[in-house]
Amino acid sequence: MILQQLQKEIQNAFQALFNHTLPLEKIDFQQTRKEFEGSYTFVTFPYGKITGKRPDETATILGEFLKENVAIIKNFNVVKGFLNLVLEQSVWVKTLANLNNKPVWQNIKKKDEKVMVEYSSPNTNKPLHLGHLRNNFLGYSVSEIMAANGSEVMKVNLVNDRGVHICKSMLAYQRHGNGKTPQDLGIKGDKMVGDFYVKFNDLFKAEVNQLVEAGTEQKRAEKEAPILKEAQQMLLKWEQGDKEITDLWKKMNGWVYEGFDETYKSIGVKFDKFYYESNTYLLGKDIIEEGLEKGVFFKKEDGSVWIDLKDEKLDEKLVLRADGTSVYITQDIGTADLKYRDFPMQKSVYVVGNEQDYHFKVLFLILKKLGRSYSDGMHHLSYGMVELPDGKMKSREGTVVDADELVNDMIKMAKERTGEVGKIDDFSEQEAENLYRMLALGALKYYLLRVEPKKKMLFNPADSIDFQGNSGVYLQYTHAKICAILRKANSDNISHKSDSFESLTALESTEEDLIRLLSDYPIYLNEAAQNYAPSSIANYMYDLAKQYSKLYAELSIFGEENESKKSLRIALSDATAKTLKHAGKLLGIEMPERM
RNA sequence: GGUUCCUUAGCUCAACUGGAUAGAGCAACUCCCUUCUAAGGAGUAGGUUUCAGGUUCGAGUCCUGAAGGAAUCACCA
């Protein structure tokens, strides 16, 4: 790669001129700004002490040395301490030839690194909504990105399938379900169970109001509402393995899973392994014991177990109740060990909303204090909530943007838009439906992934997700446009193998810019994995598509008379399409060949 | 109240981890389809990067403080 070569050349130059060895990883280039001539810029300000010269002098001396000794450097110019390097254009032709022969991502070596990514982790009471989509897309995408960077990745889903809240919907169903199944009602199983969860809340509120009217204090009423007590009772029975209750639980969860499966399939998200809290909620108690022995935890008079994190600017945190039952963090400690036994990973990523920042900080700290070898590789991929104009989404209140509905709406929009443009009249029904879905999901995924995860985002249902401009559809459109060109090149028998253009020595600036962008792809790929940031990929794709669109508008391909140039532009188109397709896959966005 | 996070153009977001004159899309306005897909391209306008200090050759980015917003501080998960 060019940048690596340039790094070495700078290192040599420093050695020869200043008798100083710069470590390679410290040699950094940035893109030359458009208003100056050059491709890459080396900043010399930091090296004053080494060279003993002013930055602009250092830059000039370096530039002269490089021009003299390095074949690919054609020229240079110095602006203050910025050394702009102008490369021989044959370098870019050669770069494209290499790209053409072997895409850059095929050069990425397999790492000896296992990564587990936990995401989605739904609650079986709550049908998936827009916020969950952000989670699912992030988790899926981060997994794909790490895998593309050579890691072995395991995608897992930890399903929250037990607890009082589950009993609530079960109870509401017992009372008002009349034994109906989702098939009877003609709705998805997860939706039906979700409805009963909402139903419970209505019943609960009614009871609370009644109590308050009868003179009970609000807070007490909320604790003593009979229906709540009954739900708690039900949880006890469930824990004791009561047949009637567990049968109902299994039946209702079965419905939910069917619904979830359908949604996962529809949005193109997959998992390698499922964990269920009903299997893991008892884990972790033995580790509490271990922690007591190690002196990491301490016991209070009432028998409850705590950890003191005051030294870390955190508080004391309960890890086991006085009655010996576990809390949330107990089972998370246990599950962490379980996961490591199943898949001894170096990195473990938890894709969970930022309302649990504190929880994960504590969890990772505890595991570190317990001396778990894997604790250093743990990472909470924390993302901001998706908010509506009137505030947060609440499943309990029913104020959510439902995932299935949103996807369906967008498919409808894609269909309308495609109808207006009218380029796929010869598509079969099936092909057309595939395309609509591809476009709808592309728009949705891009919309959610292009934003840095930790930022909260606002979704206004009134103005729909873009099919224009900086959007997923723009990327897909660019890809489809290129495919048209490749089809024509193929039917006209125009070669774009590297020997058809390798002799070229001059390039248009748009061509050069595009080649540079293509060859920089691994940098973004690496950055995305390093920072768990699909947004890096998304933004790169946009830049790439934009750069190509510019070239497409400026330069004619089939109207070009010089055969070598024609071939080069086709090769450039091909490389762009392949890169878009590869990067799109990392975001879960499919690229159509026609649209 | 403590802690953590956020604040960039009217709106939604970028900015290669401290680099040069802060960039895109949407919305507004001008142009460009008898030439490879106009779901596109070129342009105009829009900024004291919330504010006040500091660090240095250089700060949207780092440090301190302030303002506004969010989350969390449960023997819920």
XYZ file of C-alpha atoms (C1' of nucleotides) in Angstrom:
672
model
C 0.000 0.000 0.000
C 1.135 3.491 -0.789
C 0.863 4.929 2.685
C 3.002 2.186 4.136
C 5.635 2.845 1.535
C 5.545 6.565 2.246
C 5.937 5.889 5.944
C 9.105 3.944 5.262
C 10.444 6.650 2.988
C 9.924 9.286 5.651
C 11.647 7.034 8.135
C 14.606 6.628 5.795
C 14.742 10.341 5.180
C 14.846 11.104 8.882
C 17.561 8.525 9.289
C 19.655 9.922 6.485
C 19.111 13.620 7.132
C 18.860 13.864 10.887
C 20.314 10.565 12.025
C 17.164 9.804 13.930
C 14.925 6.740 13.902
C 11.248 7.539 13.873
C 8.955 4.657 14.785
C 6.756 3.801 11.804
C 3.491 3.999 13.684
C 4.265 7.570 14.607
C 4.538 8.664 11.010
C 1.172 9.963 10.036
C -0.216 11.363 6.819
C -3.313 13.274 6.087
C -5.048 13.982 2.867
C -3.821 17.087 1.134
C -6.463 19.762 1.109
C -8.068 20.399 -2.223
C -6.673 23.886 -2.641
C -3.076 22.622 -2.686
C -1.324 20.374 -5.120
C -0.582 16.907 -3.825
C -2.106 13.709 -2.521
C -0.781 13.194 0.952
C 0.561 15.661 3.461
C 3.188 15.136 6.111
C 3.046 17.533 9.054
C 6.471 18.554 10.326
C 5.578 20.731 13.308
C 6.125 17.995 15.904
C 9.702 17.307 14.813
C 11.381 20.625 15.545
C 13.378 19.179 18.403
C 14.677 16.328 16.300
C 15.645 18.364 13.274
C 16.687 21.534 15.035
C 15.084 23.529 12.254
C 11.947 25.529 11.639
C 9.004 23.433 10.448
C 9.020 24.896 6.947
C 12.771 24.277 6.640
C 12.332 20.716 7.816
C 9.552 20.246 5.279
C 11.657 21.649 2.462
C 14.699 19.526 3.267
C 12.554 16.418 3.548
C 10.747 17.239 0.342
C 13.958 17.686 -1.592
C 15.358 14.456 -0.256
C 12.219 12.516 -1.104
C 11.947 13.963 -4.582
C 15.558 13.055 -5.232
C 15.471 9.537 -3.824
C 11.966 8.202 -4.184
C 10.735 7.293 -7.618
C 7.044 7.631 -6.922
C 7.351 11.153 -5.573
C 7.150 13.525 -8.452
C 7.138 16.804 -6.661
C 6.386 18.561 -3.417
C 5.384 21.914 -2.030
C 5.605 23.388 1.412
C 3.034 25.530 3.147
C 4.224 26.519 6.596
C 5.071 23.161 8.181
C 2.925 21.137 5.823
C 4.802 19.052 3.306
C 2.492 18.229 0.404
C 3.652 15.285 -1.637
C 2.743 15.019 -5.300
C 2.906 11.453 -6.513
C 3.633 10.175 -9.995
C 0.297 9.419 -11.596
C 1.542 6.043 -12.696
C 1.400 5.161 -9.011
C -2.335 5.586 -9.089
C -2.705 3.624 -12.270
C -0.728 0.838 -10.686
C -2.800 1.065 -7.526
C -5.960 0.637 -9.529
C -4.440 -2.310 -11.359
C -3.701 -3.951 -8.023
C -7.203 -3.222 -6.786
C -8.544 -4.708 -9.959
C -6.563 -7.904 -9.565
C -7.255 -8.351 -5.902
C -9.593 -6.315 -3.711
C -7.884 -4.857 -0.663
C -10.009 -6.735 1.841
C -8.626 -10.012 0.586
C -5.246 -8.951 1.935
C -6.495 -8.754 5.503
C -4.967 -11.540 7.509
C -6.920 -13.745 9.868
C -6.181 -12.709 13.412
C -5.916 -15.105 16.266
C -8.655 -13.290 18.081
C -12.064 -14.400 19.238
C -14.761 -11.801 19.694
C -18.201 -12.260 21.169
C -20.839 -9.687 20.415
C -24.030 -9.729 22.444
C -26.853 -7.710 21.021
C -30.603 -7.502 20.541
C -31.311 -9.093 23.930
C -35.044 -8.578 23.765
C -37.589 -8.669 26.500
C -40.307 -11.155 25.591
C -42.981 -8.671 26.563
C -41.973 -6.088 24.067
C -42.301 -6.299 20.331
C -39.264 -4.789 18.638
C -39.410 -1.046 18.103
C -37.190 1.541 16.472
C -34.825 1.668 19.442
C -34.299 -2.090 19.192
C -33.584 -1.694 15.507
C -30.695 0.589 16.336
C -29.401 -2.039 18.718
C -29.818 -4.896 16.242
C -28.226 -3.062 13.344
C -25.338 -1.874 15.478
C -24.661 -5.313 16.887
C -24.902 -7.053 13.558
C -22.737 -4.473 11.857
C -20.029 -4.401 14.511
C -19.852 -8.182 14.288
C -19.441 -8.097 10.535
C -16.827 -5.353 10.769
C -14.736 -7.251 13.303
C -15.008 -10.392 11.191
C -13.917 -8.471 8.101
C -10.873 -7.356 10.054
C -9.889 -10.941 10.610
C -11.374 -11.819 13.979
C -13.456 -14.873 14.700
C -16.809 -13.525 15.775
C -19.673 -15.130 17.663
C -22.971 -13.272 17.663
C -25.109 -14.003 20.671
C -28.541 -13.007 21.850
C -29.361 -13.112 25.541
C -33.120 -13.322 25.788
C -34.776 -11.808 28.810
C -37.494 -14.405 29.205
C -38.320 -14.467 32.918
C -39.145 -12.196 35.797
C -42.133 -10.391 37.252
C -42.682 -8.449 34.079
C -43.189 -11.658 32.121
C -45.644 -12.854 34.732
C -47.591 -9.675 34.220
C -48.470 -10.455 30.636
C -49.131 -14.059 31.573
C -51.550 -12.941 34.227
C -53.364 -10.570 31.906
C -53.635 -13.390 29.395
C -55.014 -15.799 31.990
C -57.722 -13.325 32.807
C -58.622 -11.962 29.424
C -57.011 -14.213 26.837
C -59.903 -16.693 26.632
C -57.414 -19.280 25.521
C -56.969 -17.613 22.144
C -53.800 -18.091 20.118
C -52.108 -15.580 17.803
C -53.440 -17.618 14.888
C -56.963 -17.195 16.248
C -56.491 -13.457 16.390
C -54.488 -13.206 13.207
C -51.596 -11.253 14.698
C -47.934 -11.949 15.359
C -47.198 -13.730 18.615
C -44.888 -11.060 19.996
C -47.490 -8.400 19.279
C -50.171 -10.371 21.054
C -48.094 -10.917 24.179
C -47.067 -7.277 24.094
C -50.719 -6.316 24.032
C -51.344 -8.307 27.180
C -48.435 -6.590 28.829
C -50.073 -3.264 28.094
C -53.354 -4.751 29.251
C -51.823 -5.636 32.591
C -50.746 -2.077 33.066
C -54.252 -0.827 32.391
C -55.669 -3.221 34.942
C -52.971 -2.277 37.398
C -53.618 1.417 37.019
C -57.326 0.899 37.481
C -56.738 -0.967 40.717
C -54.357 1.676 41.959
C -56.892 4.398 41.234
C -59.522 2.478 43.077
C -57.302 2.142 46.115
C -56.381 5.797 46.022
C -60.024 6.778 45.857
C -60.654 4.547 48.854
C -58.096 6.577 50.737
C -54.828 4.707 50.214
C -51.676 6.698 49.594
C -50.514 6.603 45.945
C -47.165 4.939 46.605
C -48.654 2.337 48.882
C -51.380 1.631 46.412
C -48.812 0.997 43.735
C -47.134 -1.564 45.959
C -50.274 -3.249 47.197
C -52.458 -3.521 44.143
C -53.779 -7.099 44.262
C -52.945 -7.786 40.642
C -49.294 -6.935 41.279
C -49.209 -9.216 44.288
C -50.657 -11.917 42.149
C -47.966 -11.444 39.539
C -45.305 -11.726 42.223
C -46.999 -14.848 43.488
C -46.905 -16.239 39.997
C -43.179 -15.638 39.756
C -42.664 -17.668 42.939
C -44.695 -20.495 41.468
C -42.697 -20.285 38.271
C -39.470 -20.565 40.238
C -40.837 -23.621 42.006
C -41.583 -25.176 38.664
C -45.369 -25.140 38.952
C -46.631 -27.079 35.969
C -49.571 -24.906 35.002
C -47.495 -21.750 35.148
C -44.485 -23.080 33.298
C -46.727 -24.546 30.626
C -48.331 -21.180 30.076
C -44.927 -19.528 30.150
C -43.585 -21.899 27.527
C -46.629 -21.451 25.350
C -46.527 -17.675 25.424
C -42.776 -17.467 24.954
C -43.133 -19.775 21.990
C -45.469 -17.291 20.370
C -43.073 -14.468 21.050
C -40.127 -16.323 19.554
C -42.078 -17.042 16.406
C -42.795 -13.345 16.099
C -39.212 -12.362 16.792
C -37.889 -14.864 14.282
C -40.083 -13.340 11.629
C -38.837 -9.849 12.419
C -35.188 -10.892 12.591
C -35.553 -12.575 9.259
C -37.274 -9.570 7.797
C -34.552 -7.153 8.863
C -31.727 -9.527 7.984
C -30.195 -10.018 11.408
C -28.695 -13.298 12.599
C -27.257 -14.943 15.690
C -24.903 -17.848 16.248
C -26.115 -18.629 19.729
C -28.987 -17.840 22.056
C -28.784 -17.591 25.805
C -31.937 -17.490 27.922
C -32.141 -15.799 31.254
C -34.349 -18.579 32.527
C -31.229 -20.718 32.269
C -28.739 -18.194 33.531
C -30.540 -16.304 36.289
C -29.252 -18.601 38.996
C -25.655 -18.325 37.875
C -23.130 -16.228 39.664
C -23.815 -17.187 43.254
C -20.757 -19.405 43.473
C -18.688 -16.542 42.145
C -20.003 -14.352 44.953
C -18.646 -16.991 47.298
C -15.320 -16.890 45.495
C -15.261 -13.092 45.742
C -15.898 -13.238 49.483
C -12.957 -15.583 49.901
C -10.753 -13.328 47.824
C -11.840 -10.339 49.846
C -13.274 -8.560 46.843
C -16.752 -8.553 48.401
C -17.870 -8.113 51.982
C -20.896 -9.183 53.980
C -23.150 -6.884 55.980
C -24.789 -7.852 59.292
C -28.018 -8.822 57.565
C -26.109 -11.262 55.355
C -26.295 -9.291 52.104
C -23.106 -9.145 50.041
C -21.601 -5.937 48.672
C -18.632 -4.561 46.869
C -17.063 -1.283 47.857
C -16.196 0.790 44.826
C -15.636 4.102 46.543
C -12.008 4.099 45.463
C -13.205 4.112 41.864
C -15.454 7.074 42.538
C -18.446 4.765 42.580
C -20.638 3.700 45.442
C -21.160 0.484 47.327
C -23.027 -1.982 45.193
C -25.145 -4.919 46.239
C -24.238 -8.216 44.613
C -26.357 -10.678 46.589
C -29.478 -10.177 48.674
C -29.706 -11.040 52.357
C -32.026 -13.947 51.542
C -29.391 -15.343 49.172
C -31.245 -14.542 45.957
C -29.447 -12.862 43.109
C -29.789 -9.440 41.612
C -29.263 -8.368 38.024
C -25.522 -8.040 38.347
C -25.146 -11.428 40.034
C -26.398 -13.239 36.992
C -24.391 -11.016 34.670
C -21.245 -12.017 36.510
C -22.208 -15.651 36.174
C -23.148 -15.264 32.531
C -19.814 -13.628 31.755
C -18.033 -16.727 33.011
C -20.413 -18.980 31.150
C -19.809 -17.121 27.908
C -16.068 -17.396 28.338
C -16.320 -21.129 28.936
C -18.384 -21.522 25.779
C -16.155 -19.338 23.649
C -12.810 -18.260 25.146
C -12.727 -14.794 23.651
C -10.260 -11.945 23.846
C -12.960 -9.372 23.327
C -16.518 -9.331 24.528
C -18.829 -6.622 23.298
C -22.161 -5.789 24.898
C -24.468 -3.742 22.712
C -26.754 -2.158 25.271
C -28.348 1.263 25.606
C -26.595 4.023 27.501
C -29.017 3.890 30.394
C -26.914 0.979 31.581
C -23.563 2.744 31.475
C -23.270 2.548 35.226
C -24.186 -1.109 35.375
C -21.510 -2.130 32.907
C -18.892 0.010 34.483
C -19.520 -1.827 37.729
C -19.731 -5.231 36.070
C -16.408 -4.871 34.274
C -14.760 -3.562 37.412
C -15.988 -6.486 39.472
C -14.744 -9.011 36.941
C -11.394 -7.288 36.874
C -11.125 -7.369 40.647
C -12.048 -11.038 40.555
C -9.048 -11.484 38.285
C -10.888 -12.664 35.208
C -8.433 -12.822 32.346
C -11.030 -11.706 29.823
C -12.059 -8.586 31.708
C -9.678 -6.284 29.862
C -11.301 -7.114 26.558
C -14.811 -6.268 27.642
C -16.511 -3.372 25.997
C -19.908 -1.838 26.479
C -21.032 -0.500 23.128
C -23.313 2.097 24.548
C -25.739 3.831 22.264
C -28.121 6.715 22.733
C -31.844 6.367 22.778
C -33.938 6.992 19.716
C -36.395 9.643 20.751
C -39.631 10.841 19.275
C -40.517 14.521 19.075
C -42.622 14.121 22.208
C -40.021 12.173 24.154
C -38.845 8.665 24.852
C -40.544 5.558 23.564
C -42.267 3.499 26.205
C -43.518 0.006 25.491
C -45.661 0.068 28.578
C -47.461 3.173 27.377
C -47.650 1.911 23.831
C -45.905 5.041 22.510
C -43.430 3.348 20.217
C -42.546 3.198 16.561
C -43.095 -0.475 15.901
C -40.292 -2.127 13.924
C -42.506 -4.264 11.698
C -44.812 -1.378 10.883
C -41.942 0.953 10.126
C -40.328 -1.560 7.799
C -43.629 -2.149 6.036
C -44.260 1.557 5.623
C -40.856 2.019 4.126
C -41.335 -0.877 1.753
C -44.526 0.771 0.601
C -42.688 4.036 0.018
C -39.928 2.286 -1.882
C -42.559 0.691 -4.060
C -44.240 3.996 -4.837
C -40.976 5.695 -5.619
C -39.796 2.869 -7.831
C -43.101 2.992 -9.650
C -42.628 6.685 -10.381
C -39.133 6.173 -11.740
C -40.262 3.157 -13.693
C -37.098 1.342 -14.679
C -37.948 -2.165 -13.630
C -41.090 -2.881 -15.609
C -39.661 -6.193 -16.721
C -39.054 -7.408 -13.168
C -41.032 -10.369 -11.913
C -43.226 -9.840 -8.884
C -40.655 -11.581 -6.730
C -37.730 -9.539 -8.040
C -39.635 -6.323 -7.519
C -40.587 -7.220 -3.951
C -36.958 -8.060 -3.196
C -35.902 -4.695 -4.512
C -38.436 -2.765 -2.442
C -37.308 -4.516 0.691
C -33.663 -3.970 -0.185
C -34.221 -0.250 -0.633
C -36.398 0.140 2.442
C -33.947 -1.648 4.705
C -31.006 0.072 3.097
C -32.498 3.452 3.867
C -33.398 2.443 7.399
C -30.062 0.842 8.261
C -28.064 3.676 6.826
C -30.210 6.170 8.686
C -29.568 4.455 12.001
C -25.934 3.524 11.452
C -24.472 6.683 9.993
C -24.790 8.421 13.332
C -22.142 7.850 15.955
C -23.597 5.281 18.386
C -23.296 7.180 21.610
C -25.320 10.094 20.377
C -29.014 10.010 20.964
C -31.079 10.536 17.884
C -34.364 12.076 17.080
C -36.829 10.355 14.820
C -39.719 12.361 13.555
C -42.320 10.031 12.022
C -43.782 13.033 10.209
C -40.776 13.486 7.944
C -39.903 10.062 6.716
C -36.478 8.563 6.264
C -34.711 9.888 3.200
C -34.575 8.144 -0.138
C -32.533 11.043 -1.486
C -29.281 12.780 -0.787
C -27.196 11.370 2.018
C -29.130 8.144 2.289
C -28.794 4.423 1.930
C -30.679 4.568 -1.338
C -28.069 6.937 -2.757
C -25.420 4.285 -2.207
C -27.604 1.652 -3.792
C -28.401 3.890 -6.706
C -24.723 4.496 -7.339
C -24.131 0.775 -7.306
C -26.979 0.115 -9.719
C -25.695 2.799 -12.064
C -22.283 1.183 -12.124
C -23.791 -2.211 -12.790
C -25.467 -0.792 -15.875
C -22.082 0.322 -17.098
C -20.485 -3.017 -16.417
C -23.288 -4.785 -18.256
C -22.751 -2.560 -21.267
C -18.978 -3.002 -21.135
C -19.505 -6.717 -21.028
C -21.917 -6.850 -23.938
C -19.693 -4.534 -25.968
C -16.729 -6.746 -25.152
C -14.639 -3.963 -23.654
C -11.948 -5.301 -21.387
C -11.053 -3.652 -18.121
C -8.301 -6.061 -17.148
C -5.284 -4.234 -15.808
C -3.181 -4.755 -18.962
C -5.721 -2.724 -20.895
C -4.891 0.495 -19.068
C -1.573 -0.051 -17.301
C 0.319 2.004 -19.851
C -1.487 5.214 -18.925
C 0.597 7.890 -17.246
C -1.881 10.730 -16.902
C -5.134 10.845 -15.002
C -7.958 13.269 -14.490
C -8.071 14.586 -10.949
C -11.478 13.004 -10.290
C -10.028 9.656 -11.312
C -7.035 10.072 -9.070
C -9.198 11.124 -6.119
C -11.409 8.112 -6.555
C -8.499 5.687 -6.737
C -7.017 7.149 -3.605
C -10.317 6.818 -1.804
C -10.636 3.199 -2.909
C -7.145 2.339 -1.771
C -7.770 3.968 1.607
C -10.654 1.615 2.359
C -8.641 -0.633 4.730
C -7.869 2.390 6.886
C -11.544 3.014 7.467
C -12.172 -0.665 7.930
C -9.577 -0.839 10.642
C -10.769 2.345 12.263
C -14.337 1.049 12.331
C -13.262 -2.132 14.101
C -10.993 -0.306 16.490
C -13.727 2.068 17.571
C -16.724 -0.256 17.190
C -18.056 2.341 14.785
C -20.182 1.333 11.819
C -20.644 5.051 11.253
C -17.064 5.219 9.917
C -18.000 2.751 7.220
C -21.264 4.511 6.473
C -19.562 7.861 6.038
C -16.830 6.331 3.932
C -19.405 4.790 1.642
C -21.097 8.112 1.197
C -17.816 9.817 0.303
C -17.048 7.051 -2.138
C -20.436 7.170 -3.829
C -20.218 10.936 -4.015
C -16.789 10.868 -5.560
C -17.971 8.343 -8.105
C -21.097 10.314 -8.945
C -18.945 13.320 -9.599
C -16.760 11.365 -11.970
C -19.804 9.849 -13.619
C -21.227 13.281 -14.341
C -17.952 14.811 -15.461
C -16.422 12.144 -17.613
C -17.988 10.084 -20.294
C -17.027 6.446 -20.306
C -18.267 4.996 -23.538
C -17.868 8.347 -25.256
C -14.166 8.326 -24.456
C -12.074 7.732 -27.556
C -8.849 6.657 -25.914
C -9.336 2.928 -25.341
C -7.002 2.766 -22.372
C -8.822 5.577 -20.626
C -12.114 3.908 -21.346
C -10.855 0.674 -19.831
C -9.476 2.466 -16.825
C -12.802 4.123 -16.119
C -14.589 0.836 -16.365
C -12.055 -0.738 -14.026
C -12.582 2.182 -11.682
C -16.337 1.664 -11.835
C -15.919 -2.008 -11.153
C -13.684 -1.412 -8.142
C -16.109 1.161 -6.768
C -19.052 -1.195 -7.093
C -17.163 -4.006 -5.418
C -16.104 -1.786 -2.555
C -19.622 -0.453 -2.082
C -20.930 -3.969 -2.040
C -18.358 -5.153 0.458
C -18.810 -2.169 2.767
C -22.582 -2.357 2.425
C -22.504 -5.945 3.595
C -20.773 -4.833 6.766
C -23.739 -2.590 7.498
C -26.227 -5.201 6.402
C -27.138 -3.144 3.341
C -27.588 -5.024 0.099
C -26.692 -3.507 -3.235
C -29.095 -3.985 -6.144
C -27.858 -4.447 -9.700
C -30.791 -2.555 -11.078
C -33.300 -0.212 -9.579
C -27.422 16.786 45.036
C -23.197 12.958 43.155
C -21.526 10.569 38.668
C -21.490 9.840 33.358
C -22.801 11.473 28.506
C -24.476 15.199 24.995
C -24.539 20.610 22.794
C -21.318 22.125 15.407
C -25.677 26.028 9.584
C -33.164 26.792 10.260
C -33.409 20.913 10.637
C -30.570 15.900 10.562
C -25.565 14.737 10.773
C -19.700 14.793 9.298
C -14.878 16.416 10.457
C -9.220 10.772 9.173
C -8.546 10.952 17.049
C -4.559 18.053 18.065
C -3.561 20.233 11.807
C -4.166 24.360 6.858
C -9.994 28.547 4.903
C -15.195 23.431 9.924
C -17.838 19.843 5.470
C -22.476 17.003 3.565
C -27.788 16.090 3.135
C -32.704 18.216 3.855
C -35.395 22.848 3.324
C -34.739 27.833 -0.143
C -32.903 29.842 -4.744
C -30.053 29.197 -10.106
C -28.538 26.052 -13.784
C -27.805 20.773 -16.305
C -31.610 14.917 -19.260
C -31.701 14.046 -28.422
C -24.831 11.360 -24.592
C -23.419 5.380 -20.040
C -29.962 5.174 -14.690
C -31.792 13.060 -13.009
C -33.415 8.223 -6.566
C -28.144 12.195 -10.071
C -24.525 16.539 -11.101
C -22.723 21.958 -10.820
C -23.615 26.389 -8.096
C -25.730 30.586 -4.543
C -27.042 31.474 0.410
C -26.643 29.753 5.384
C -21.229 29.303 11.226
C -18.379 33.695 17.160
C -18.498 24.959 16.720
C -23.661 26.892 23.786
C -20.591 30.479 26.899
C -15.891 32.109 29.739
C -10.980 31.034 30.606
C -6.497 27.862 29.988
C -2.673 24.443 27.662
C 0.691 25.250 22.392
C 3.522 26.493 16.669
C -1.831 25.100 16.035
C -8.198 23.628 19.649
C -14.852 21.830 17.256
C -11.338 18.061 19.300
C -7.299 18.264 25.565
C -7.892 20.877 30.787
C -10.894 24.120 34.329
C -15.401 26.528 35.218
C -20.538 28.010 33.783
C -25.360 27.274 31.092
C -28.936 23.948 28.781
C -30.461 18.784 27.874
C -30.319 13.322 28.844
C -29.254 8.937 31.620
C -28.095 6.849 36.203
C -27.439 6.833 41.455
C -33.337 0.111 43.157
C -32.625 -5.624 47.565
C -36.401 -4.019 38.878
C -34.262 -6.471 34.648
